Structures are given as structure tokens and as C-alpha cells.
Amino acid sequence: MKQRRLIAAGALFAAGALALSACSSDSGGDSGDSADSNASVTIYNTKPENPLIPGNTNEVGGGNILDAIFRGLVDYDPDTAAPEMSMAESIESDDNITWTVKLKADQTFQDGTPVDADSFIDAWNWTAYGPNAALNNYFFASFKGYDEMNPVDPDDDGPKKADEPEAKELSGLKKVSDTEFTVELANAQSFFPTMVGYTAFYPLPDSFFDDPEAYGKKPIANGPFQVTSGDGDTGFTLTAWSGYKGEDKPQIAEAVFKTYTSDSAGYNDVLAGNLDFMNQVPAAALVDNQYQTDRADHFVNKAVGVIQTMTLPQYSDNFKDDPNIGKALSLAIDRDTITKTVFNGGRTPATGWVSPIVDGYKAGACGEFCTYDPAKAKEYLAKSNFKGPFSFSYNADGQGNKEAAEAICNSIKNALDVECNAKAYVDFATLRADVNSDKMDNLFRTGWQMDYPHIQNFLEPLYATGAGSNDGRWSNTEFDDLIKKANAAEGEEAYADYQAAEALIATDMAVVPLWYQAQQSVWSDRLSNVKVTPKSTLDLVSVTAS
């Protein structure tokens, strides 16, 4: 096989993939004042669930910080999400199984220590080592030696404990020199070079291993910004790092991520000039496109790689081994009405589990079950073992979550004649703590912001057996086998297998698709050259402020 180099993402945005209710403004909005290289920009954020450790961060509150302060082997173009070389000089393979990674020379962390092969190998081994219980552990499941580091728990949460791992290092990782290492996978994986820009694959300095707890409070990274102060409760202050050698150098001196527990409070701060950027306006501001009036010439409305879903925990006796419940609930949700009334058409009803903006997307994976049909919904509920009452948990600090949760429950009530109540968690971190501890006994809000632009990222990390973000603990061996087959293939062949795997999720409907997300962001008069990335984040490299 011809050697493979890092591949572009292809036609990431399909024309007409998402129909938006309003035209986007020019994302380069001009404040009319000259840019100030010493400027500080304030940004809306939610409380990180955990300390700022890449291998243990899989949610946006912490991810927003880590993506600003770290750089991985590759980074993603802020316009197209196409992967581009960052710390890596090249990533090559003859067979999609063994990959040779060559690093750029003379790269350092913010403490002056080198970013070398050991920085990646040691970081990846820490995340892959089962006893560390890192949330991003699963991203290394395709690496040779993963099973030896992650023995199977004989009874999950029962009294028996898993055996001690046979190994503490991935046998598939081999150092060649300070600037070169090889990765051997257990199975062929054509998208490996696209995947390794994700948070789980960031390098770590020696100081992390000396004291992981202290490191998580104020991490030392290798990207264009560094953490100078702050905590999850109030927010973090990042300053531009003068020692950064990458080409993507920021034009601002400081980025302050402010923690909010209320989206309306954040929006009011933007209007009052106390906050510079809010990635998603509240649902109330979508009515009649009020945000476009409030922030004329300082908004954007664009499709992003985000989907919202509702999960039925399969470990709960209410939902275990009963596909009829999920089908009944999905048929009972009037997506068309909710997206129009709650989001003013700023969301598109989902027909599957993969975002339309990535190659390989195929409409209709959900089949009949994503169509509102109260009569059929009642038929499935009658066949189910659990007939309610239902509750739907959501995090109150997320934009539009309260209104959406109440609308979903009202739709379920009206269609099924059962009780359904929206249950608020104070913030995303608190909700995720219960989700990750398998403490949910009813419906809960889930969503996915793509880590990298590939159809696999919307499927395997979320629905493969034992996957780190498989919040409902759904399992289907046929799905797992199709994913492995797709991972080894390329192009149309791979897409067909991914699509076949996606269709299998509808057999149990353990996760109900709700809507694909477009993003409505606003910013202050101070900002210019504003870009909202396909991952729905503010591009901190291009933005300027007066």
C-alpha cells in the first residue's frame, strides 16, 4: 500500500446540510477600532467536571481550556476542521496498523522541558492504564496491548474486583528517538491521523507524573496559551505564551474563561458589555431572532458538529433489555414543533445519530422512530415493561436546556398520557458526575460535540461496548463488529459499514436522537476577526480585540 500521510477531512460541510432560519453575519465583524495586542477577551464557559487533565476530560467546560493551552500531533483548521500538522512533522503508515510519528524538533512545554516522544508515550500510557480510571481511556482500545492494561471486571459494580493489569505500558508504543515513535494498533484504523488531535492524545510533561493532583489545578501545557490563575468555580485566566513556536500564535494577550451557571446571566453580560463572547445564546434570545437585533453585525448562525440526544440508562431496571420504551418515547417527541417553538428553527430535527456536517452522514438512520406518531408511540409503550412516570434530567447552565427539557416532557405527556417532569441539575459538572457514576435511573440529556471530523467519532466513542462516553451502557456485539470493520476500511466502503452500524442503534433506541445543532453566537463591540469553529468554539488564534 502506498504510504499514507495526514489526510484532509474532505468535503466537511455539505451544502444545505442544515437549513438555518437566519443568515449568518460576516464572522469577521469589525468593531471599527484598531486591534490591541495586549487585549484581554472574556468568554462564557461552564464549570469543568474534573481537574484539567487531558486524559480525564471529555466535556466542553474543561475541554475549552485544554484546547487553548495544548497542542497535539495535529490540530484542526478553524474554518473546515481539516486536520493539520502541529507537534508532528509527519504521520505515516504502509498498512494502517503500524504508524510512524515524527515530531518537530525543539518543541517545549511551558516549563522549558522538551516535548518529545516520551511526552506522548508516557501520557498515552497513563490514560490507557485501567486503574487510573481516566474518562478517555477508551480512545486507546485500538492500541496493541490495551487489553493487558485493562482486565475485564468480572461483575462490574459488584464485590469482585478486576485482576491487576498484566502491563503498565502499551506494547504498541515504541520509542525510536527523541523525535520519533511508532504506534502499532490491534486492528487497522485508517483515520488514526485525524483522531490524534483530540484532547486524549495531548502530551504531558514530567511534572504531571510527579503530582497529578496539583497539575490538574494549574496544568503546564505546550500550546499558545498558559493557565495563570483561576479555578472551575469562577473560571480560568489564560495568557498568551511567548515561548510557543507554532505558527498559530494568538493576537490577544489574555483569554478569561468565566464560569456561569445561568445562560441568561451570560447573555445579559454580553449586552451590558461585561462579557465578550458567548458561544450559544439562550433559547429566549432565539425568538424572532432577537439576538440578531440585540447584537447586529456581531453574531453568527452556522452549522456545527453537535447533536443533542436523550439517553435511557440500560443499567436501570426501568429500561434494561426493553427496546419498546425508547421507541415509544422517541415517537412521542414532536421534534418539528420543539425546534421551531423553543429554538426558532435554529435546530434541525435529527433523523439519526451522526451530524450532517461530516462525510459519511446518511439521513434516516433512525427510521420511523424519529417521526412524531402518538398512536404508534402508545402501541410501543403498551408492549413495554416500564410505563412511567418519567423524568428528564438536564443541566441548568446549558443554553436552552430548561426550555427544551420542559417541551420534551410536555410532548411525552401529551402523546402517551403519562407523567413526565423536567429535573434540573445546577450545572453540567454535577450532572456528569452522576452520569459517570451510573447513578441515573431515568431519562437524561446527552449531547456530543465532535472531537475530530470523522463519522466514527459520532459512533464508536458513544455506542461501542464499554466506550468511555457510552453514558447509557448500551451494548450490541454486531454494532461493535461493524465499527471494527469500518475502521479498517476507507472511503465509501468504510462509510457503508459505519452507516450499517448506526442503523443498529435504532433496534434498541437506548439513545434517542433529538436535533442537530446550529450555533448562534454573539460577541461584544470590542471583538473583530471572530471565527466560530466547526467544533462550536471561538478560535482564539484569529480573534482580535480593541
Short mmCIF file of N, CA, C and O in Angstrom, two decimals, residues 311-330 369 377-388 390 443 472-475 504-512:
data_model
loop_
_atom_site.label_atom_id
_atom_site.label_comp_id
_atom_site.label_asym_id
_atom_site.label_seq_id
_atom_site.Cartn_x
_atom_site.Cartn_y
_atom_site.Cartn_z
N THR A 311 -30.82 9.98 26.69
CA THR A 311 -30.32 8.64 26.98
C THR A 311 -31.18 7.93 28.01
O THR A 311 -31.61 8.52 29.00
N LEU A 312 -31.41 6.64 27.77
CA LEU A 312 -32.12 5.76 28.68
C LEU A 312 -31.09 4.81 29.29
O LEU A 312 -30.55 3.95 28.59
N PRO A 313 -30.76 4.96 30.57
CA PRO A 313 -29.69 4.14 31.16
C PRO A 313 -30.04 2.66 31.16
O PRO A 313 -31.02 2.23 31.78
N GLN A 314 -29.24 1.87 30.48
CA GLN A 314 -29.52 0.45 30.36
C GLN A 314 -29.18 -0.34 31.61
O GLN A 314 -29.56 -1.50 31.74
N TYR A 315 -28.47 0.29 32.54
CA TYR A 315 -28.20 -0.37 33.82
C TYR A 315 -29.37 -0.23 34.79
O TYR A 315 -29.40 -0.87 35.84
N SER A 316 -30.35 0.62 34.46
CA SER A 316 -31.52 0.80 35.31
C SER A 316 -32.57 -0.27 35.00
O SER A 316 -32.82 -0.60 33.84
N ASP A 317 -33.18 -0.81 36.04
CA ASP A 317 -34.22 -1.82 35.85
C ASP A 317 -35.40 -1.28 35.05
O ASP A 317 -36.16 -2.04 34.45
N ASN A 318 -35.56 0.04 35.04
CA ASN A 318 -36.67 0.63 34.28
C ASN A 318 -36.53 0.41 32.78
O ASN A 318 -37.54 0.34 32.07
N PHE A 319 -35.29 0.33 32.29
CA PHE A 319 -35.07 0.32 30.84
C PHE A 319 -34.31 -0.89 30.32
O PHE A 319 -34.23 -1.09 29.10
N LYS A 320 -33.76 -1.68 31.20
CA LYS A 320 -32.90 -2.78 30.80
C LYS A 320 -33.62 -3.78 29.89
O LYS A 320 -34.75 -4.21 30.18
N ASP A 321 -32.98 -4.11 28.78
CA ASP A 321 -33.46 -5.16 27.86
C ASP A 321 -34.90 -4.93 27.39
O ASP A 321 -35.68 -5.88 27.22
N ASP A 322 -35.27 -3.69 27.17
CA ASP A 322 -36.63 -3.38 26.72
C ASP A 322 -36.59 -2.28 25.66
O ASP A 322 -36.67 -1.10 25.97
N PRO A 323 -36.45 -2.65 24.38
CA PRO A 323 -36.37 -1.66 23.31
C PRO A 323 -37.66 -0.89 23.07
O PRO A 323 -37.65 0.17 22.42
N ASN A 324 -38.77 -1.40 23.59
CA ASN A 324 -40.06 -0.75 23.33
C ASN A 324 -40.17 0.63 23.99
O ASN A 324 -40.85 1.51 23.46
N ILE A 325 -39.49 0.82 25.13
CA ILE A 325 -39.62 2.09 25.83
C ILE A 325 -39.00 3.21 25.02
O ILE A 325 -39.60 4.27 24.80
N GLY A 326 -37.78 3.00 24.56
CA GLY A 326 -37.10 4.02 23.79
C GLY A 326 -37.85 4.36 22.51
O GLY A 326 -37.93 5.54 22.11
N LYS A 327 -38.40 3.35 21.87
CA LYS A 327 -39.15 3.60 20.64
C LYS A 327 -40.42 4.39 20.93
O LYS A 327 -40.79 5.31 20.17
N ALA A 328 -41.08 4.06 22.02
CA ALA A 328 -42.28 4.79 22.41
C ALA A 328 -41.96 6.26 22.69
O ALA A 328 -42.66 7.17 22.21
N LEU A 329 -40.90 6.50 23.45
CA LEU A 329 -40.54 7.86 23.80
C LEU A 329 -40.10 8.66 22.58
O LEU A 329 -40.45 9.83 22.42
N SER A 330 -39.33 8.03 21.70
CA SER A 330 -38.87 8.74 20.50
C SER A 330 -40.05 9.13 19.61
O SER A 330 -40.11 10.24 19.09
N PHE A 369 -38.76 5.85 13.76
CA PHE A 369 -38.84 6.21 15.18
C PHE A 369 -38.51 7.66 15.48
O PHE A 369 -38.68 8.11 16.62
N ALA A 377 -46.69 5.48 19.22
CA ALA A 377 -45.95 5.59 20.48
C ALA A 377 -46.69 4.86 21.60
O ALA A 377 -46.08 4.15 22.40
N LYS A 378 -48.00 5.00 21.64
CA LYS A 378 -48.80 4.31 22.66
C LYS A 378 -48.75 2.80 22.48
O LYS A 378 -48.75 2.05 23.46
N GLU A 379 -48.69 2.35 21.23
CA GLU A 379 -48.60 0.92 20.98
C GLU A 379 -47.31 0.34 21.56
O GLU A 379 -47.33 -0.74 22.19
N TYR A 380 -46.21 1.04 21.35
CA TYR A 380 -44.94 0.56 21.88
C TYR A 380 -44.89 0.64 23.40
O TYR A 380 -44.35 -0.24 24.07
N LEU A 381 -45.47 1.70 23.97
CA LEU A 381 -45.47 1.81 25.42
C LEU A 381 -46.29 0.69 26.04
O LEU A 381 -45.92 0.13 27.09
N ALA A 382 -47.39 0.31 25.39
CA ALA A 382 -48.23 -0.77 25.90
C ALA A 382 -47.47 -2.10 25.93
O ALA A 382 -47.73 -2.96 26.78
N LYS A 383 -46.51 -2.27 25.02
CA LYS A 383 -45.72 -3.50 24.97
C LYS A 383 -44.52 -3.47 25.91
O LYS A 383 -43.84 -4.49 26.09
N SER A 384 -44.23 -2.32 26.50
CA SER A 384 -43.03 -2.17 27.32
C SER A 384 -43.27 -2.65 28.74
O SER A 384 -44.41 -2.78 29.20
N ASN A 385 -42.16 -2.87 29.46
CA ASN A 385 -42.25 -3.30 30.85
C ASN A 385 -42.41 -2.13 31.81
O ASN A 385 -43.01 -2.26 32.87
N PHE A 386 -41.86 -0.97 31.42
CA PHE A 386 -41.93 0.22 32.26
C PHE A 386 -42.75 1.27 31.54
O PHE A 386 -42.47 1.63 30.40
N LYS A 387 -43.78 1.76 32.21
CA LYS A 387 -44.70 2.70 31.56
C LYS A 387 -44.73 4.06 32.25
O LYS A 387 -45.70 4.78 32.17
N GLY A 388 -43.63 4.38 32.94
CA GLY A 388 -43.55 5.67 33.60
C GLY A 388 -43.92 5.57 35.06
O GLY A 388 -44.16 4.48 35.58
N PHE A 390 -42.06 9.29 34.00
CA PHE A 390 -40.73 9.59 33.51
C PHE A 390 -40.24 10.93 34.07
O PHE A 390 -41.03 11.83 34.33
N LEU A 443 -34.58 9.18 32.39
CA LEU A 443 -34.06 9.81 31.18
C LEU A 443 -33.13 10.96 31.53
O LEU A 443 -33.32 11.65 32.53
N GLY A 472 -25.15 5.48 28.58
CA GLY A 472 -26.25 4.60 28.94
C GLY A 472 -25.86 3.15 29.07
O GLY A 472 -26.69 2.31 29.41
N ARG A 473 -24.58 2.83 28.78
CA ARG A 473 -24.03 1.48 28.85
C ARG A 473 -24.75 0.52 27.91
O ARG A 473 -24.92 -0.66 28.20
N TRP A 474 -25.15 1.02 26.75
CA TRP A 474 -25.75 0.16 25.72
C TRP A 474 -24.69 -0.74 25.13
O TRP A 474 -23.53 -0.35 25.02
N SER A 475 -25.07 -1.96 24.72
CA SER A 475 -24.11 -2.89 24.16
C SER A 475 -24.76 -3.72 23.06
O SER A 475 -25.87 -4.23 23.23
N LEU A 504 -28.19 0.14 13.53
CA LEU A 504 -28.45 -0.83 14.59
C LEU A 504 -28.84 -0.17 15.91
O LEU A 504 -29.48 -0.80 16.75
N ILE A 505 -28.45 1.10 16.10
CA ILE A 505 -28.79 1.78 17.35
C ILE A 505 -30.32 1.88 17.49
O ILE A 505 -30.85 1.89 18.60
N ALA A 506 -31.00 1.92 16.34
CA ALA A 506 -32.46 2.03 16.36
C ALA A 506 -33.14 0.74 16.84
O ALA A 506 -34.31 0.77 17.21
N THR A 507 -32.40 -0.37 16.86
CA THR A 507 -33.04 -1.63 17.29
C THR A 507 -33.44 -1.58 18.74
O THR A 507 -34.43 -2.19 19.14
N ASP A 508 -32.68 -0.87 19.56
CA ASP A 508 -32.99 -0.78 20.99
C ASP A 508 -33.41 0.63 21.42
O ASP A 508 -34.02 0.78 22.47
N MET A 509 -33.03 1.64 20.63
CA MET A 509 -33.35 3.05 20.96
C MET A 509 -33.00 3.38 22.40
O MET A 509 -33.76 4.03 23.11
N ALA A 510 -31.81 2.93 22.80
CA ALA A 510 -31.34 3.26 24.14
C ALA A 510 -30.91 4.72 24.23
O ALA A 510 -30.78 5.28 25.32
N VAL A 511 -30.65 5.31 23.08
CA VAL A 511 -30.35 6.74 22.98
C VAL A 511 -31.25 7.32 21.89
O VAL A 511 -31.26 6.82 20.76
N VAL A 512 -32.01 8.33 22.25
CA VAL A 512 -32.99 8.93 21.33
C VAL A 512 -32.41 10.19 20.70
O VAL A 512 -32.06 11.13 21.42
#
